[in-house]
mmCIF file of C-alpha atoms in Angstrom:
data_model
loop_
_atom_site.group_PDB
_atom_site.id
_atom_site.type_symbol
_atom_site.label_atom_id
_atom_site.label_comp_id
_atom_site.label_asym_id
_atom_site.label_seq_id
_atom_site.Cartn_x
_atom_site.Cartn_y
_atom_site.Cartn_z
ATOM 1 C CA MET M 1 142.430 398.716 -183.332
ATOM 2 C CA LYS M 2 141.762 395.147 -184.467
ATOM 3 C CA THR M 3 145.296 395.246 -186.076
ATOM 4 C CA LYS M 4 146.649 395.837 -182.534
ATOM 5 C CA ILE M 5 144.539 393.399 -180.821
ATOM 6 C CA THR M 6 145.629 390.617 -183.592
ATOM 7 C CA THR M 7 149.090 391.729 -182.494
ATOM 8 C CA THR M 8 148.767 391.256 -178.999
ATOM 9 C CA ALA M 9 146.902 387.910 -179.239
ATOM 10 C CA ALA M 10 149.977 386.774 -181.258
ATOM 11 C CA ALA M 11 152.503 387.726 -178.715
ATOM 12 C CA VAL M 12 150.336 385.651 -175.995
ATOM 13 C CA LEU M 13 150.050 382.847 -178.050
ATOM 14 C CA LEU M 14 153.709 383.502 -178.631
ATOM 15 C CA GLY M 15 154.582 383.062 -175.282
ATOM 16 C CA ILE M 16 152.260 380.323 -174.185
ATOM 17 C CA SER M 17 153.932 378.180 -176.935
ATOM 18 C CA THR M 18 157.201 378.900 -176.149
ATOM 19 C CA LEU M 19 155.958 377.964 -172.270
ATOM 20 C CA ALA M 20 154.450 374.899 -173.697
ATOM 21 C CA SER M 21 157.386 373.613 -175.579
ATOM 22 C CA ALA M 22 159.704 373.378 -172.445
ATOM 23 C CA ASN M 23 160.593 370.285 -170.590
ATOM 24 C CA PRO M 24 158.036 370.118 -167.183
ATOM 25 C CA PRO M 25 160.520 371.606 -164.250
ATOM 26 C CA GLY M 26 162.720 369.119 -162.205
ATOM 27 C CA ALA M 27 162.451 367.942 -158.673
ATOM 28 C CA PRO M 28 164.774 370.253 -155.838
ATOM 29 C CA ALA M 29 168.220 369.089 -155.755
ATOM 30 C CA ILE M 30 168.152 367.440 -152.814
ATOM 31 C CA TYR M 31 165.679 364.463 -154.287
ATOM 32 C CA ASN M 32 168.230 363.964 -157.219
ATOM 33 C CA ASN M 33 168.790 360.485 -156.307
ATOM 34 C CA GLY M 34 165.326 360.056 -154.906
ATOM 35 C CA PRO M 35 163.833 359.881 -151.371
ATOM 36 C CA ALA M 36 166.508 359.749 -148.687
ATOM 37 C CA ALA M 37 165.843 356.674 -146.038
ATOM 38 C CA PRO M 38 163.398 357.280 -143.644
ATOM 39 C CA LEU M 39 166.062 356.586 -140.980
ATOM 40 C CA LEU M 40 168.185 359.724 -142.575
ATOM 41 C CA ASN M 41 165.656 362.321 -142.520
ATOM 42 C CA MET M 42 164.012 362.109 -139.659
ATOM 43 C CA THR M 43 163.662 364.685 -137.709
ATOM 44 C CA ASN M 44 164.085 365.419 -133.804
ATOM 45 C CA MET M 45 161.410 367.753 -133.879
ATOM 46 C CA ARG M 46 159.876 369.087 -130.346
ATOM 47 C CA ASP M 47 156.095 369.209 -129.810
ATOM 48 C CA THR M 48 156.605 372.999 -129.428
ATOM 49 C CA GLU M 49 157.831 373.089 -132.923
ATOM 50 C CA ARG M 50 155.061 370.837 -134.596
ATOM 51 C CA ALA M 51 152.288 373.492 -132.559
ATOM 52 C CA ALA M 52 154.221 376.371 -133.989
ATOM 53 C CA PHE M 53 154.370 375.073 -137.202
ATOM 54 C CA ALA M 54 150.886 374.093 -137.624
ATOM 55 C CA LEU M 55 150.114 378.015 -136.615
ATOM 56 C CA TYR M 56 152.330 379.507 -138.602
ATOM 57 C CA GLU M 57 150.430 377.430 -141.626
ATOM 58 C CA GLY M 58 147.255 378.207 -140.564
ATOM 59 C CA LEU M 59 148.311 382.095 -140.590
ATOM 60 C CA MET M 60 150.144 381.537 -144.081
ATOM 61 C CA GLN M 61 146.737 379.600 -145.728
ATOM 62 C CA ALA M 62 144.454 382.511 -144.216
ATOM 63 C CA THR M 63 146.811 385.069 -145.853
ATOM 64 C CA GLU M 64 146.786 382.842 -149.476
ATOM 65 C CA ALA M 65 142.694 383.457 -149.394
ATOM 66 C CA LEU M 66 143.253 387.445 -148.686
ATOM 67 C CA VAL M 67 145.769 387.532 -151.274
ATOM 68 C CA TYR M 68 142.892 385.549 -153.489
ATOM 69 C CA VAL M 69 140.339 388.259 -152.609
ATOM 70 C CA LYS M 70 142.557 391.558 -152.848
ATOM 71 C CA GLY M 71 145.034 390.750 -155.020
ATOM 72 C CA CYS M 72 148.679 391.017 -154.158
ATOM 73 C CA THR M 73 148.340 394.238 -152.172
ATOM 74 C CA PRO M 74 151.937 394.436 -150.769
ATOM 75 C CA PHE M 75 151.787 395.033 -146.376
ATOM 76 C CA SER M 76 153.624 394.109 -143.448
ATOM 77 C CA ALA M 77 152.172 393.160 -140.046
ATOM 78 C CA PRO M 78 153.985 392.659 -136.640
ATOM 79 C CA VAL M 79 153.447 388.746 -135.195
ATOM 80 C CA SER M 80 153.925 387.198 -132.336
ATOM 81 C CA ALA M 81 153.779 383.195 -131.579
ATOM 82 C CA TYR M 82 153.876 381.886 -127.751
ATOM 83 C CA VAL M 83 153.546 377.760 -127.638
ATOM 84 C CA ASP M 84 154.323 376.070 -124.260
ATOM 85 C CA GLY M 85 152.892 372.937 -125.513
ATOM 86 C CA HIS M 86 150.354 372.606 -122.385
ATOM 87 C CA THR M 87 148.118 375.910 -121.562
ATOM 88 C CA TYR M 88 149.185 378.419 -123.921
ATOM 89 C CA ASN M 89 149.725 378.012 -128.071
ATOM 90 C CA GLN M 90 148.881 380.946 -129.606
ATOM 91 C CA LEU M 91 149.877 382.910 -132.835
ATOM 92 C CA GLU M 92 148.586 386.659 -133.691
ATOM 93 C CA VAL M 93 148.997 389.472 -135.794
ATOM 94 C CA ASN M 94 149.576 392.298 -133.659
ATOM 95 C CA SER M 95 147.696 394.804 -134.851
ATOM 96 C CA PHE M 96 143.900 396.309 -133.971
ATOM 97 C CA ASN M 97 141.445 392.990 -134.216
ATOM 98 C CA GLY M 98 144.373 391.013 -135.604
ATOM 99 C CA VAL M 99 143.850 387.540 -136.451
ATOM 100 C CA ARG M 100 144.561 384.921 -133.570
ATOM 101 C CA LEU M 101 145.286 381.578 -133.478
ATOM 102 C CA ASP M 102 145.308 378.931 -131.127
ATOM 103 C CA ALA M 103 146.620 375.243 -131.296
ATOM 104 C CA THR M 104 145.602 371.743 -129.226
ATOM 105 C CA LEU M 105 147.945 369.614 -129.577
ATOM 106 C CA GLN M 106 146.312 365.855 -129.304
ATOM 107 C CA ALA M 107 148.439 362.574 -127.867
ATOM 108 C CA PRO M 108 151.034 361.500 -129.617
ATOM 109 C CA VAL M 109 149.958 358.132 -130.960
ATOM 110 C CA ALA M 110 153.098 355.577 -130.758
ATOM 111 C CA GLY M 111 154.231 354.541 -134.445
ATOM 112 C CA PHE M 112 151.711 356.932 -135.951
ATOM 113 C CA GLY M 113 152.314 360.530 -135.258
ATOM 114 C CA GLN M 114 150.564 363.560 -133.973
ATOM 115 C CA ASN M 115 147.755 365.581 -134.623
ATOM 116 C CA ILE M 116 147.873 369.609 -133.794
ATOM 117 C CA ASP M 117 144.047 371.485 -134.091
ATOM 118 C CA VAL M 118 144.607 374.822 -135.156
ATOM 119 C CA LEU M 119 141.402 377.092 -133.980
ATOM 120 C CA GLN M 120 140.702 380.774 -134.999
ATOM 121 C CA ALA M 121 138.060 381.537 -131.807
ATOM 122 C CA ALA M 122 136.948 385.292 -132.642
ATOM 123 C CA PRO M 123 136.916 387.106 -135.902
ATOM 124 C CA GLY M 124 139.570 388.927 -137.235
ATOM 125 C CA VAL M 125 141.265 391.295 -139.734
ATOM 126 C CA LEU M 126 144.250 391.028 -141.780
ATOM 127 C CA ASN M 127 145.351 393.948 -143.545
ATOM 128 C CA ASN M 128 142.014 395.186 -143.008
ATOM 129 C CA VAL M 129 140.012 392.642 -144.327
ATOM 130 C CA GLY M 130 138.083 390.308 -141.992
ATOM 131 C CA VAL M 131 138.928 386.599 -141.586
ATOM 132 C CA ASP M 132 137.131 384.529 -139.655
ATOM 133 C CA SER M 133 136.418 380.684 -138.525
ATOM 134 C CA LEU M 134 139.545 379.120 -139.642
ATOM 135 C CA ARG M 135 139.449 375.830 -138.681
ATOM 136 C CA GLY M 136 142.356 373.196 -139.839
ATOM 137 C CA ARG M 137 143.927 369.707 -138.557
ATOM 138 C CA TYR M 138 147.618 369.359 -138.922
ATOM 139 C CA THR M 139 149.173 365.506 -138.837
ATOM 140 C CA TYR M 140 152.469 364.637 -138.262
ATOM 141 C CA ASN M 141 153.966 361.362 -138.931
ATOM 142 C CA HIS M 142 155.990 359.361 -136.022
ATOM 143 C CA LEU M 143 159.249 360.691 -137.782
ATOM 144 C CA ASN M 144 158.469 364.076 -137.808
ATOM 145 C CA ASN M 145 159.684 364.259 -141.587
ATOM 146 C CA LEU M 146 155.889 364.811 -142.971
ATOM 147 C CA MET M 147 153.025 367.012 -142.177
ATOM 148 C CA VAL M 148 149.736 366.829 -144.000
ATOM 149 C CA ASN M 149 147.239 369.554 -143.882
ATOM 150 C CA GLU M 150 144.106 367.566 -145.662
ATOM 151 C CA ARG M 151 141.565 370.520 -145.216
ATOM 152 C CA THR M 152 141.833 374.160 -143.699
ATOM 153 C CA SER M 153 138.521 375.697 -143.844
ATOM 154 C CA LEU M 154 137.965 379.322 -143.145
ATOM 155 C CA ARG M 155 135.766 382.663 -144.279
ATOM 156 C CA VAL M 156 137.400 385.933 -145.740
ATOM 157 C CA ALA M 157 135.705 388.692 -146.536
ATOM 158 C CA GLY M 158 134.977 388.715 -150.846
ATOM 159 C CA GLN M 159 134.955 391.565 -152.875
ATOM 160 C CA ASN M 160 131.057 392.159 -152.415
ATOM 161 C CA GLY M 161 131.961 392.573 -148.773
ATOM 162 C CA ARG M 162 130.038 389.115 -148.027
ATOM 163 C CA PRO M 163 132.067 386.108 -146.698
ATOM 164 C CA ASP M 164 133.604 383.804 -148.881
ATOM 165 C CA LEU M 165 134.453 380.094 -147.927
ATOM 166 C CA PHE M 166 137.484 378.812 -148.784
ATOM 167 C CA TYR M 167 139.543 376.019 -148.204
ATOM 168 C CA SER M 168 143.036 374.908 -148.204
ATOM 169 C CA ALA M 169 145.374 371.844 -148.088
ATOM 170 C CA ALA M 170 149.176 371.637 -147.642
ATOM 171 C CA ILE M 171 151.761 368.799 -147.764
ATOM 172 C CA LYS M 172 155.410 369.501 -146.293
ATOM 173 C CA ASP M 173 158.388 367.065 -145.557
ATOM 174 C CA PHE M 174 161.264 368.110 -143.247
ATOM 175 C CA TYR M 175 164.714 367.125 -142.751
ATOM 176 C CA HIS M 176 168.063 368.355 -140.280
ATOM 177 C CA GLY M 177 170.369 371.020 -141.983
ATOM 178 C CA ASN M 178 172.881 368.186 -142.550
ATOM 179 C CA THR M 179 170.856 365.370 -144.375
ATOM 180 C CA TYR M 180 171.991 366.380 -147.828
ATOM 181 C CA GLY M 181 175.147 368.482 -147.280
ATOM 182 C CA PRO M 182 176.782 370.775 -144.679
ATOM 183 C CA GLY M 183 174.501 372.039 -141.675
ATOM 184 C CA GLN M 184 173.218 371.849 -138.122
ATOM 185 C CA PHE M 185 171.342 369.336 -136.700
ATOM 186 C CA TYR M 186 169.450 372.110 -134.899
ATOM 187 C CA GLU M 187 168.564 373.365 -138.428
ATOM 188 C CA ILE M 188 165.038 372.065 -139.804
ATOM 189 C CA TYR M 189 163.840 372.877 -143.283
ATOM 190 C CA ASP M 190 161.056 371.814 -145.349
ATOM 191 C CA TYR M 191 159.452 371.621 -148.836
ATOM 192 C CA GLY M 192 156.114 371.731 -149.751
ATOM 193 C CA LEU M 193 152.975 372.490 -151.897
ATOM 194 C CA GLN M 194 149.731 374.517 -151.648
ATOM 195 C CA VAL M 195 146.545 374.633 -152.664
ATOM 196 C CA LEU M 196 143.413 377.168 -152.429
ATOM 197 C CA SER M 197 139.976 376.343 -153.042
ATOM 198 C CA LYS M 198 137.245 378.446 -153.090
ATOM 199 C CA SER M 199 133.544 377.202 -153.311
ATOM 200 C CA GLY M 200 135.217 373.546 -153.058
ATOM 201 C CA TYR M 201 137.175 374.077 -156.784
ATOM 202 C CA PRO M 202 140.659 375.015 -156.710
ATOM 203 C CA VAL M 203 142.018 378.411 -157.487
ATOM 204 C CA ASN M 204 145.715 378.549 -156.648
ATOM 205 C CA LYS M 205 148.536 377.047 -155.969
ATOM 206 C CA TRP M 206 151.394 377.690 -154.067
ATOM 207 C CA TRP M 207 155.089 376.360 -153.649
ATOM 208 C CA GLN M 208 156.323 376.877 -150.045
ATOM 209 C CA LYS M 209 159.684 375.804 -147.992
ATOM 210 C CA SER M 210 160.655 376.852 -144.536
ATOM 211 C CA LYS M 211 163.824 376.955 -142.711
ATOM 212 C CA ALA M 212 163.979 376.808 -138.619
ATOM 213 C CA VAL M 213 166.856 377.667 -136.383
ATOM 214 C CA ARG M 214 166.839 376.712 -132.601
ATOM 215 C CA ASP M 215 168.547 379.108 -130.138
ATOM 216 C CA ASN M 216 172.031 378.464 -128.782
ATOM 217 C CA GLY M 217 173.220 381.084 -127.054
ATOM 218 C CA GLN M 218 172.053 383.452 -129.726
ATOM 219 C CA GLN M 219 168.149 384.006 -131.137
ATOM 220 C CA GLY M 220 166.632 381.420 -133.173
ATOM 221 C CA CYS M 221 164.777 381.972 -136.134
ATOM 222 C CA THR M 222 161.937 380.727 -138.096
ATOM 223 C CA VAL M 223 160.955 382.010 -141.595
ATOM 224 C CA PHE M 224 157.784 380.207 -144.146
ATOM 225 C CA GLN M 225 158.044 381.330 -147.498
ATOM 226 C CA LYS M 226 155.540 380.750 -150.434
ATOM 227 C CA ASP M 227 155.569 381.815 -153.811
ATOM 228 C CA ARG M 228 152.230 381.796 -155.900
ATOM 229 C CA LEU M 229 152.582 379.168 -158.961
ATOM 230 C CA VAL M 230 149.199 379.260 -160.550
ATOM 231 C CA GLY M 231 146.843 382.385 -160.162
ATOM 232 C CA VAL M 232 146.684 385.865 -161.031
ATOM 233 C CA GLY M 233 150.511 387.341 -161.052
ATOM 234 C CA ALA M 234 153.448 386.637 -158.859
ATOM 235 C CA CYS M 235 153.193 386.812 -155.107
ATOM 236 C CA ARG M 236 155.441 386.079 -152.059
ATOM 237 C CA ILE M 237 154.251 385.769 -148.528
ATOM 238 C CA THR M 238 156.965 385.516 -146.025
ATOM 239 C CA LEU M 239 156.651 385.117 -142.283
ATOM 240 C CA SER M 240 159.858 385.489 -140.598
ATOM 241 C CA THR M 241 159.998 385.410 -136.729
ATOM 242 C CA VAL M 242 163.444 385.604 -134.353
ATOM 243 C CA GLY M 243 163.235 384.684 -130.578
ATOM 244 C CA TYR M 244 163.557 381.513 -128.333
ATOM 245 C CA SER M 245 162.968 378.135 -129.890
ATOM 246 C CA GLN M 246 164.249 375.050 -127.084
ATOM 247 C CA PRO M 247 162.510 372.286 -125.470
ATOM 248 C CA GLY M 248 159.181 373.474 -124.002
ATOM 249 C CA LEU M 249 158.979 376.807 -124.857
ATOM 250 C CA PHE M 250 158.824 378.409 -128.374
ATOM 251 C CA TRP M 251 158.640 382.325 -128.509
ATOM 252 C CA GLN M 252 159.149 384.587 -130.964
ATOM 253 C CA ASP M 253 158.370 387.449 -133.063
ATOM 254 C CA GLY M 254 157.995 389.040 -135.884
ATOM 255 C CA TYR M 255 156.315 390.114 -139.306
ATOM 256 C CA LEU M 256 154.120 388.736 -141.734
ATOM 257 C CA THR M 257 155.032 389.574 -145.406
ATOM 258 C CA VAL M 258 153.548 390.344 -148.986
ATOM 259 C CA SER M 259 155.251 390.863 -151.558
ATOM 260 C CA GLN M 260 154.802 391.684 -155.489
ATOM 261 C CA VAL M 261 158.054 389.142 -156.469
ATOM 262 C CA THR M 262 158.595 386.119 -158.710
ATOM 263 C CA PRO M 263 159.584 382.865 -157.382
ATOM 264 C CA SER M 264 163.351 383.497 -158.892
ATOM 265 C CA ALA M 265 163.443 386.434 -156.426
ATOM 266 C CA PRO M 266 166.239 386.176 -153.678
ATOM 267 C CA ASP M 267 165.227 384.273 -150.265
ATOM 268 C CA THR M 268 166.370 387.155 -148.391
ATOM 269 C CA GLU M 269 164.576 386.237 -145.109
ATOM 270 C CA LEU M 270 165.238 382.429 -145.436
ATOM 271 C CA ASN M 271 169.259 383.244 -146.170
ATOM 272 C CA GLY M 272 169.122 385.704 -143.511
ATOM 273 C CA CYS M 273 167.939 382.347 -140.358
ATOM 274 C CA SER M 274 171.423 380.781 -140.471
ATOM 275 C CA LEU M 275 173.329 379.820 -137.419
ATOM 276 C CA ILE M 276 175.832 382.290 -136.239
ATOM 277 C CA GLN M 277 179.076 380.601 -134.741
ATOM 278 C CA ALA M 278 180.708 381.945 -131.969
ATOM 279 C CA PRO M 279 183.890 383.373 -131.860
#
């Protein structure tokens, strides 16, 4: 038994040593030449898109906390989003007592940007786990190429049944599809990082990317994907929806999915969200 433990420990240490000897990973290829000039990678993101993306981010953050509590238990849940930028800005998990988030668009500040506040008005359930009190502010700059969420707070029922307090923070940068190569001006991409904290201390780190295609005689689509980089085991969260994405209206339906795959797994949903050229 002692020999077996010693052998296992040696294998683990060898793996750690091999990992430690490797160079840190490089930045994504789009940043090979450094940051693009702000006037190049600014976007014409609409207020409905800013609100919708803030809502999507809020639901993803709630799911990250769920994964920390419950492990990367695979599941899929139907989701619907309806944002008009005025009276009705909502994202909802369409299951019994599903989580519902509402967005409030603050007045844009010329030359600075806009704040979007996201709030969970009533307790809900996500994959049979209670989620409540989610509240966060998502701040976009005036070029619509950066969004920062300094802290979103929420409570998720822990393993002891009592609600645990989590905090989440994110930074995302947006650019149009043709900023760094072939693409369409009505495609919006983003890359970013996410950290999840419990009781004020970081516990998980996620790498995230998204793609949104506006409808143009076809259905639009939006995909947010996050892969866990630091934590217990590989895990991917995907929020994929299709429907309208027009000036004054963002209305899409789809699914929130958690799966046990590595970050190197194919980006199936992201790649499936693409512009279909008219014949």
